[in-house]
Amino acid sequence: MSNPEIRTTCPYCGVGCGVIVSATRDGWAVGGDPDHPANKGRLCSKGAALIDTVAAEAKGDVRLTQPMVDGKPAPWDSAIHAVADRLSATLAEHGPDAIAFYVSGQLLTEDYYVANKLIKGFIGSPHIDTNSRLCMASTVAGHKRAFGADVVPGCYEDLELADLVVLVGSNLAWCHPVLAQRLRAARQQRGTRVVLIDPRGTASSDLADLHLALKPGSDVALFNGLLAHLEQAGAIDRDYALRHVQGLEAALEAARADAADVAETCGLDPDDLARFYDWFTATPRTVTVFSQGVNQSSRGTDKVNAILNVHLATGRVGKPGSSPFSVTGQPNAMGGREVGGLANQLAAHMNPDDPLDVERLRRFWKAPALKGGQGLKAVDMFRAIRDGRIKALWIMATNPAVSLPESDLVREALALCPTVIVSDIVHDTDSLRHAHIRLPALGWGEKDGTVTNSERRISRQRTFRAGPGAAKPDWWIMTQVAQAMGFGAAFPYRAAVEVFREHAALSDFENDGLRAFDIGAMARVRDGEYQQLAPFQWPLPAGAKRGTDRLYGDGRFSHANGKARMVAVRQQAPVERASLRFPLIANTGRYRDQWHTMTRTGLVARLSAHRPEPLLEINPLDALAADLMEGDIARVTSLQGAVLMRVAVTEAQAQGQIFLPMHWNDSYASHGGIGRLFAGHVDPISGQPESKHVSVRVERLITQWQALLMTSRALDLSNFPYWVRRDAGPCQHYRLAGDTLPVLAELADCEQLEFTDPARFLVRRAWLDQGRLVACLFAAPDLPSLATDWLTGLFTQPALLPMDRARLLAGRPPEADACAAKGALICACNNVGRHAIDAAIRSGNACSAADIGRLTGAGTGCGSCLPEIKEILRHVAPVAAA
Ligand SMILES: Nc1nc2c(c(=O)[nH]1)N[C@H]1C(S)=C(S)[C@@H](COP(=O)(O)OP(=O)(O)OC[C@H]3O[C@@H](n4cnc5c(=O)[nH]c(N)nc54)[C@H](O)[C@@H]3O)O[C@H]1N2
Ligand SMILES: Nc1nc2c(c(=O)[nH]1)N[C@H]1C(S)=C(S)[C@@H](COP(=O)(O)OP(=O)(O)OC[C@H]3O[C@@H](n4cnc5c(=O)[nH]c(N)nc54)[C@H](O)[C@@H]3O)O[C@H]1N2
Ligand code: SF4
Ligand SMILES: [Mo]
């Protein structure tokens, strides 16, 4: 590569951090881009490990490198024709409505634009939806109701200018770690107050002055109570409301009706509630950050509007340090909203239900097939596939078999659908297993285009390495298919920049201030300028020199009359309730170092070390009632299905609620995919599923054994009752539970070492191939505690050293090495384990997180492990010198 340093954007969360990739002697190195306004040089553990992800992807058979048609490798031109022929045949036989695309906030804007244009404009089907339906749809709907357009009014700097930051249903410390770092720094500097509104304690509790552990799903009551309190306290900005807001009185009336018993509805201490209400009332510079605890709800849109209402009533919208702020999840969730990737959007913020917009877009695209009206939203789309109404589906950059609710139905739909096309970067996902045609896409660092982050900032993702095999950019694949279907004149693209120019021109087309999304200044961007493009915030209309950091600060909104709307909303409970059969409520979400369905982060040993196994987090009293102990395996059952997870007992969970991670899938666990637990309850306005609330029961899985199996060979454990796999680099780690030990036929040719202790029900075995360690198994009634890092290291020895061989079945190294065993990984940036931190505290030299940072390095990288370090400090005491 000629250019030694490439500026690009992180492909994980919606913070959209700028990354600098530089070539090193043995590969690449990444660092935060100090000039990127989103992160100013910072990165989190996932961003910092990007090169590990790239390296892990480059291993053996991880990537999809070749198009596959009906199970056989095919050159691109025949794969493209297979796709085009099958789509054209479906179109001819069943009409456009039998075709659907299901796409993703992880596509680049250019990819997304082409997908939307092809299906809506030329195939003529309205059925394109995206995984943003599971993510941002309620915010989109709430923004449109309140503001008249899907606009995030604020920007990241507001977190630093605010005096009060309210985090609602957001685990910022783990999910938007660089924003959490910025907030933490601001808090240290100027004493920003932080309130966390989340039913459970999280890593973000550490940032908060006040944690309101509200009852799940009671956010509307909480914010209605706040609105009524603002009225009573005389804190409504009547002047602002008169000039800029409609619907104040109706919203107040609804709020008053909920306010009477708000503490009861939310299950909160009235004093805590009063404290929050007083702080909010007294603090003009307030930013309310909200995320999936708000959106993923059957009342998600109302929750969003309840939040926007209190900001509109106080005139706190789009002003420095004073705004509501929806933080987006995926790297390009926002870009997808700009190109109209959702079934109820048209491109460039146009409205499918407005005949003028439909006609306008039809003219711009020269697309006679473009129909108006809305397509099917994700949950309904997969139901329509299952019912045979949709007969051809193209999935891009998402894994619906894992991430959608009612995932058994989704899998059935995929199995029944006559044509399933999947474009992905990896060769195996739960969704790809159902594909008739698999198309290899270029991934991060290989492809080229733009993404938009949570603060409307458009940044470039740039290429710094060649893709594997025949992989191609998503926009290219669709362009070829469009040409093969006979739509070539409208799809002449040869490079991403050509798509970008058209997208920018469309945003400007007959706009005249009608649509907030306008990047007309980019409509004629030259190839070289696009290459050099610096991050900018939209809107950037034709003629504008710089982007716009805040919107609506002047009180002029996007509704036709220029006024914002407060929406009268009332508290309503989530669809499912605790019952005798299903007494607990299961909540779900993310882990610090995993990304979604783990197709990329699951490959990186460093990232899977933090939480090697999915945990069922449960309050001690609920655990007692269900006869569960720490480390047990439990079955979680809902009306829809069941999963198995390891029990972690914690006070962070309120009684009556459990927490499950969303990440594990059928490639990593026997029963880890929590989509199976969920019914497809959706918000009536946004269609977003209620992914944070399902009633369940839990019970212990009684087995004779638990075991850790490490292996460098592929083994078939599919019949084992419980297994979870972790990719640990040189070998795979399986955590197992069952009544009989696995029979490992694949290892029959190996030398076997064995140690058993029948009195303690211990069985330990190792398998060697010409002296090289191939597998080892440690089984006992409970999961044994072992020096797993040391054992993993043994897999890299060409032949085991005699001293290691002697220690192997002991599961830990000789004494001298013992202290080197790290324990659970705490700091992923600097690779510091629990033992080093414990040792620092015990030595008496570390009394604070800062001391631990100085002594061990832990917590001095991205800082997202600081909450855990503080937790350890609370529990480990220094040992007095003898
Ligand atoms: N490490 C990591 N970071 C990520 C991702 C990832 O996979 N891994 N994914 C990215 C994506 S796409 C997204 S959308 C974001 C999501 O970012 P977040 O929304 O911050 O993450 P979640 O963990 O899904 O959910 C946030 C919190 O909502 C709470 N919650 C549940 N029910 C309620 C409720 O009724 N009311 C309230 N107030 N809170 C509730 C949960 O307890 C949880 O702590 O993260 C992004 N960042
Ligand atoms: N219960 C529950 N369910 C949830 C959630 C929850 O909190 N709880 N969260 C929801 C949310 S917010 C989200 S965003 C979804 C996420 O769910 P998904 O979108 O299903 O998750 P990912 O694992 O990110 O899937 C992305 C896929 O795209 C592939 N990929 C990566 N880059 C590219 C590329 O450039 N091109 C192509 N063609 N493919 C690529 C990856 O290998 C992977 O297979 O899950 C949702 N589901
Ligand atoms: S916060 Fe982390 S995951 Fe999100 S964009 Fe920045 S480096 Fe990437
Ligand atoms: Mo998301």
Short mmCIF file of N, CA, C and O in Angstrom, two decimals, residues 82-152:
data_model
loop_
_atom_site.label_atom_id
_atom_site.label_comp_id
_atom_site.label_asym_id
_atom_site.label_seq_id
_atom_site.Cartn_x
_atom_site.Cartn_y
_atom_site.Cartn_z
N ALA A 82 -27.74 -15.51 -11.74
CA ALA A 82 -28.65 -16.35 -10.95
C ALA A 82 -29.56 -15.45 -10.10
O ALA A 82 -30.78 -15.67 -10.03
N VAL A 83 -28.97 -14.43 -9.46
CA VAL A 83 -29.79 -13.53 -8.64
C VAL A 83 -30.80 -12.81 -9.53
O VAL A 83 -32.02 -12.80 -9.25
N ALA A 84 -30.30 -12.23 -10.62
CA ALA A 84 -31.19 -11.46 -11.50
C ALA A 84 -32.30 -12.33 -12.06
O ALA A 84 -33.47 -11.93 -12.07
N ASP A 85 -31.95 -13.55 -12.51
CA ASP A 85 -32.97 -14.43 -13.10
C ASP A 85 -34.04 -14.80 -12.09
O ASP A 85 -35.23 -14.79 -12.38
N ARG A 86 -33.58 -15.12 -10.87
CA ARG A 86 -34.58 -15.55 -9.88
C ARG A 86 -35.47 -14.38 -9.46
O ARG A 86 -36.67 -14.55 -9.25
N LEU A 87 -34.88 -13.19 -9.32
CA LEU A 87 -35.72 -12.03 -8.97
C LEU A 87 -36.67 -11.72 -10.13
O LEU A 87 -37.86 -11.47 -9.91
N SER A 88 -36.16 -11.75 -11.36
CA SER A 88 -37.01 -11.44 -12.52
C SER A 88 -38.13 -12.47 -12.65
O SER A 88 -39.28 -12.11 -12.94
N ALA A 89 -37.82 -13.73 -12.42
CA ALA A 89 -38.84 -14.76 -12.53
C ALA A 89 -39.92 -14.57 -11.46
O ALA A 89 -41.12 -14.68 -11.74
N THR A 90 -39.49 -14.23 -10.24
CA THR A 90 -40.46 -13.99 -9.17
C THR A 90 -41.34 -12.80 -9.55
O THR A 90 -42.57 -12.82 -9.36
N LEU A 91 -40.69 -11.77 -10.08
CA LEU A 91 -41.41 -10.56 -10.49
C LEU A 91 -42.46 -10.90 -11.55
O LEU A 91 -43.62 -10.49 -11.45
N ALA A 92 -42.04 -11.67 -12.55
CA ALA A 92 -42.96 -11.99 -13.65
C ALA A 92 -44.12 -12.87 -13.17
O ALA A 92 -45.26 -12.66 -13.54
N GLU A 93 -43.79 -13.80 -12.29
CA GLU A 93 -44.82 -14.76 -11.91
C GLU A 93 -45.73 -14.25 -10.80
O GLU A 93 -46.94 -14.47 -10.81
N HIS A 94 -45.15 -13.54 -9.82
CA HIS A 94 -45.94 -13.18 -8.63
C HIS A 94 -46.07 -11.67 -8.43
O HIS A 94 -46.71 -11.24 -7.47
N GLY A 95 -45.41 -10.89 -9.24
CA GLY A 95 -45.50 -9.43 -9.07
C GLY A 95 -44.47 -8.91 -8.08
O GLY A 95 -43.84 -9.69 -7.35
N PRO A 96 -44.27 -7.59 -8.07
CA PRO A 96 -43.20 -7.00 -7.26
C PRO A 96 -43.36 -7.25 -5.76
O PRO A 96 -42.36 -7.37 -5.05
N ASP A 97 -44.60 -7.35 -5.28
CA ASP A 97 -44.79 -7.47 -3.83
C ASP A 97 -44.31 -8.82 -3.28
O ASP A 97 -44.31 -9.03 -2.06
N ALA A 98 -43.91 -9.73 -4.17
CA ALA A 98 -43.39 -11.02 -3.70
C ALA A 98 -41.88 -10.95 -3.44
O ALA A 98 -41.26 -11.96 -3.11
N ILE A 99 -41.30 -9.76 -3.62
CA ILE A 99 -39.85 -9.61 -3.42
C ILE A 99 -39.58 -8.67 -2.25
O ILE A 99 -40.24 -7.64 -2.11
N ALA A 100 -38.63 -9.02 -1.39
CA ALA A 100 -38.28 -8.16 -0.26
C ALA A 100 -36.77 -8.12 -0.07
O ALA A 100 -36.06 -9.08 -0.39
N PHE A 101 -36.30 -6.97 0.44
CA PHE A 101 -34.90 -6.84 0.88
C PHE A 101 -34.92 -6.59 2.38
O PHE A 101 -35.74 -5.82 2.87
N TYR A 102 -33.99 -7.24 3.09
CA TYR A 102 -33.84 -6.94 4.52
C TYR A 102 -32.38 -6.54 4.74
O TYR A 102 -31.48 -7.36 4.58
N VAL A 103 -32.17 -5.27 5.01
CA VAL A 103 -30.82 -4.71 5.00
C VAL A 103 -30.43 -4.18 6.38
O VAL A 103 -31.04 -4.56 7.38
N SER A 104 -29.45 -3.28 6.46
CA SER A 104 -28.78 -3.11 7.75
C SER A 104 -28.11 -1.74 7.90
O SER A 104 -27.60 -1.17 6.94
N GLY A 105 -28.07 -1.28 9.12
CA GLY A 105 -27.34 -0.07 9.49
C GLY A 105 -25.83 -0.27 9.46
O GLY A 105 -25.08 0.60 9.88
N GLN A 106 -25.40 -1.44 8.99
CA GLN A 106 -23.97 -1.67 8.85
C GLN A 106 -23.53 -1.62 7.39
O GLN A 106 -22.37 -1.87 7.07
N LEU A 107 -24.49 -1.30 6.52
CA LEU A 107 -24.11 -0.99 5.14
C LEU A 107 -23.59 0.44 5.11
O LEU A 107 -23.95 1.26 5.97
N LEU A 108 -22.80 0.77 4.13
CA LEU A 108 -22.42 2.16 3.93
C LEU A 108 -23.57 2.88 3.22
O LEU A 108 -24.43 2.25 2.60
N THR A 109 -23.59 4.20 3.31
CA THR A 109 -24.69 4.97 2.73
C THR A 109 -24.84 4.67 1.24
O THR A 109 -25.96 4.55 0.73
N GLU A 110 -23.73 4.52 0.55
CA GLU A 110 -23.77 4.27 -0.89
C GLU A 110 -24.44 2.91 -1.18
O GLU A 110 -25.23 2.79 -2.11
N ASP A 111 -24.11 1.90 -0.37
CA ASP A 111 -24.74 0.58 -0.53
C ASP A 111 -26.24 0.70 -0.31
O ASP A 111 -27.06 0.19 -1.07
N TYR A 112 -26.55 1.36 0.79
CA TYR A 112 -27.93 1.52 1.22
C TYR A 112 -28.76 2.23 0.15
O TYR A 112 -29.91 1.89 -0.11
N TYR A 113 -28.17 3.27 -0.43
CA TYR A 113 -28.87 4.06 -1.44
C TYR A 113 -29.24 3.18 -2.63
O TYR A 113 -30.36 3.20 -3.13
N VAL A 114 -28.28 2.37 -3.08
CA VAL A 114 -28.51 1.53 -4.25
C VAL A 114 -29.57 0.47 -3.94
O VAL A 114 -30.46 0.19 -4.75
N ALA A 115 -29.53 -0.11 -2.74
CA ALA A 115 -30.52 -1.13 -2.35
C ALA A 115 -31.93 -0.54 -2.41
O ALA A 115 -32.86 -1.12 -2.99
N ASN A 116 -32.07 0.64 -1.83
CA ASN A 116 -33.38 1.29 -1.77
C ASN A 116 -33.89 1.66 -3.16
O ASN A 116 -35.06 1.46 -3.49
N LYS A 117 -32.98 2.16 -3.99
CA LYS A 117 -33.37 2.56 -5.35
C LYS A 117 -33.78 1.33 -6.16
O LYS A 117 -34.79 1.36 -6.89
N LEU A 118 -33.02 0.26 -6.04
CA LEU A 118 -33.30 -0.93 -6.85
C LEU A 118 -34.66 -1.51 -6.52
O LEU A 118 -35.50 -1.75 -7.40
N ILE A 119 -34.92 -1.71 -5.22
CA ILE A 119 -36.17 -2.41 -4.92
C ILE A 119 -37.38 -1.49 -5.03
O ILE A 119 -38.38 -1.85 -5.64
N LYS A 120 -37.27 -0.29 -4.46
CA LYS A 120 -38.46 0.57 -4.50
C LYS A 120 -38.68 1.13 -5.90
O LYS A 120 -39.80 1.17 -6.40
N GLY A 121 -37.59 1.57 -6.52
CA GLY A 121 -37.73 2.30 -7.77
C GLY A 121 -37.86 1.43 -9.00
O GLY A 121 -38.54 1.79 -9.96
N PHE A 122 -37.20 0.28 -9.00
CA PHE A 122 -37.12 -0.47 -10.26
C PHE A 122 -37.78 -1.85 -10.18
O PHE A 122 -38.51 -2.23 -11.09
N ILE A 123 -37.56 -2.58 -9.09
CA ILE A 123 -38.33 -3.82 -8.94
C ILE A 123 -39.78 -3.43 -8.64
O ILE A 123 -40.71 -4.12 -9.04
N GLY A 124 -39.96 -2.30 -7.96
CA GLY A 124 -41.31 -1.79 -7.72
C GLY A 124 -41.98 -2.37 -6.49
O GLY A 124 -43.19 -2.31 -6.34
N SER A 125 -41.17 -2.91 -5.58
CA SER A 125 -41.73 -3.44 -4.33
C SER A 125 -41.44 -2.45 -3.20
O SER A 125 -40.33 -1.94 -3.09
N PRO A 126 -42.41 -2.19 -2.34
CA PRO A 126 -42.14 -1.30 -1.19
C PRO A 126 -41.47 -2.05 -0.04
O PRO A 126 -41.14 -1.45 0.98
N HIS A 127 -41.27 -3.38 -0.21
CA HIS A 127 -40.84 -4.19 0.93
C HIS A 127 -39.34 -4.20 1.10
O HIS A 127 -38.65 -5.17 0.79
N ILE A 128 -38.82 -3.08 1.59
CA ILE A 128 -37.43 -3.10 2.07
C ILE A 128 -37.50 -2.60 3.51
O ILE A 128 -38.13 -1.60 3.81
N ASP A 129 -36.92 -3.37 4.40
CA ASP A 129 -36.82 -2.89 5.77
C ASP A 129 -35.42 -3.23 6.26
O ASP A 129 -34.65 -3.91 5.57
N THR A 130 -35.08 -2.70 7.42
CA THR A 130 -33.70 -2.86 7.87
C THR A 130 -33.68 -3.22 9.35
O THR A 130 -34.68 -3.06 10.05
N ASN A 131 -32.53 -3.68 9.81
CA ASN A 131 -32.42 -4.01 11.23
C ASN A 131 -32.57 -2.76 12.10
O ASN A 131 -32.69 -2.88 13.31
N SER A 132 -32.59 -1.57 11.49
CA SER A 132 -32.90 -0.37 12.26
C SER A 132 -34.32 -0.43 12.80
O SER A 132 -34.67 0.29 13.73
N ARG A 133 -35.15 -1.28 12.22
CA ARG A 133 -36.50 -1.49 12.77
C ARG A 133 -36.39 -2.00 14.20
O ARG A 133 -37.24 -1.73 15.03
N LEU A 134 -35.33 -2.79 14.49
CA LEU A 134 -35.14 -3.36 15.82
C LEU A 134 -34.40 -2.39 16.73
O LEU A 134 -34.12 -2.69 17.87
N CYS A 135 -34.08 -1.22 16.20
CA CYS A 135 -33.05 -0.39 16.83
C CYS A 135 -33.52 1.06 16.99
O CYS A 135 -33.69 1.55 18.10
N MET A 136 -33.76 1.76 15.88
CA MET A 136 -34.04 3.19 15.95
C MET A 136 -35.46 3.57 15.51
O MET A 136 -35.81 4.74 15.52
N ALA A 137 -36.30 2.58 15.13
CA ALA A 137 -37.58 2.93 14.50
C ALA A 137 -38.47 3.79 15.40
O ALA A 137 -39.15 4.70 14.92
N SER A 138 -38.46 3.52 16.71
CA SER A 138 -39.33 4.30 17.60
C SER A 138 -38.84 5.75 17.69
O SER A 138 -39.65 6.68 17.78
N THR A 139 -37.54 5.93 17.65
CA THR A 139 -37.01 7.30 17.67
C THR A 139 -37.38 8.04 16.39
O THR A 139 -37.80 9.20 16.43
N VAL A 140 -37.25 7.34 15.26
CA VAL A 140 -37.62 7.96 13.98
C VAL A 140 -39.08 8.43 14.06
O VAL A 140 -39.41 9.57 13.74
N ALA A 141 -39.96 7.53 14.53
CA ALA A 141 -41.38 7.87 14.60
C ALA A 141 -41.63 9.00 15.59
O ALA A 141 -42.43 9.91 15.32
N GLY A 142 -40.94 8.96 16.73
CA GLY A 142 -41.11 10.01 17.74
C GLY A 142 -40.62 11.36 17.24
O GLY A 142 -41.27 12.39 17.44
N HIS A 143 -39.45 11.36 16.59
CA HIS A 143 -38.93 12.61 16.02
C HIS A 143 -39.91 13.20 15.01
O HIS A 143 -40.16 14.40 15.00
N LYS A 144 -40.46 12.32 14.16
CA LYS A 144 -41.36 12.84 13.12
C LYS A 144 -42.61 13.44 13.76
O LYS A 144 -43.09 14.48 13.32
N ARG A 145 -43.15 12.75 14.78
CA ARG A 145 -44.35 13.31 15.41
C ARG A 145 -44.04 14.66 16.05
O ARG A 145 -44.80 15.60 15.93
N ALA A 146 -42.92 14.75 16.74
CA ALA A 146 -42.64 15.99 17.49
C ALA A 146 -42.10 17.10 16.59
O ALA A 146 -42.53 18.24 16.68
N PHE A 147 -41.13 16.76 15.77
CA PHE A 147 -40.41 17.80 15.02
C PHE A 147 -40.89 17.94 13.59
O PHE A 147 -40.56 18.93 12.91
N GLY A 148 -41.56 16.91 13.07
CA GLY A 148 -41.96 16.93 11.66
C GLY A 148 -40.90 16.35 10.75
O GLY A 148 -41.08 16.29 9.54
N ALA A 149 -39.78 15.93 11.31
CA ALA A 149 -38.73 15.27 10.52
C ALA A 149 -37.88 14.45 11.47
O ALA A 149 -37.86 14.71 12.68
N ASP A 150 -37.18 13.48 10.90
CA ASP A 150 -36.33 12.63 11.72
C ASP A 150 -34.97 13.30 11.92
O ASP A 150 -34.01 13.01 11.22
N VAL A 151 -34.94 14.21 12.88
CA VAL A 151 -33.73 15.01 13.09
C VAL A 151 -33.27 14.88 14.53
O VAL A 151 -34.06 15.02 15.46
N VAL A 152 -31.98 14.60 14.72
CA VAL A 152 -31.36 14.68 16.04
C VAL A 152 -30.89 16.12 16.21
O VAL A 152 -29.97 16.55 15.50
#
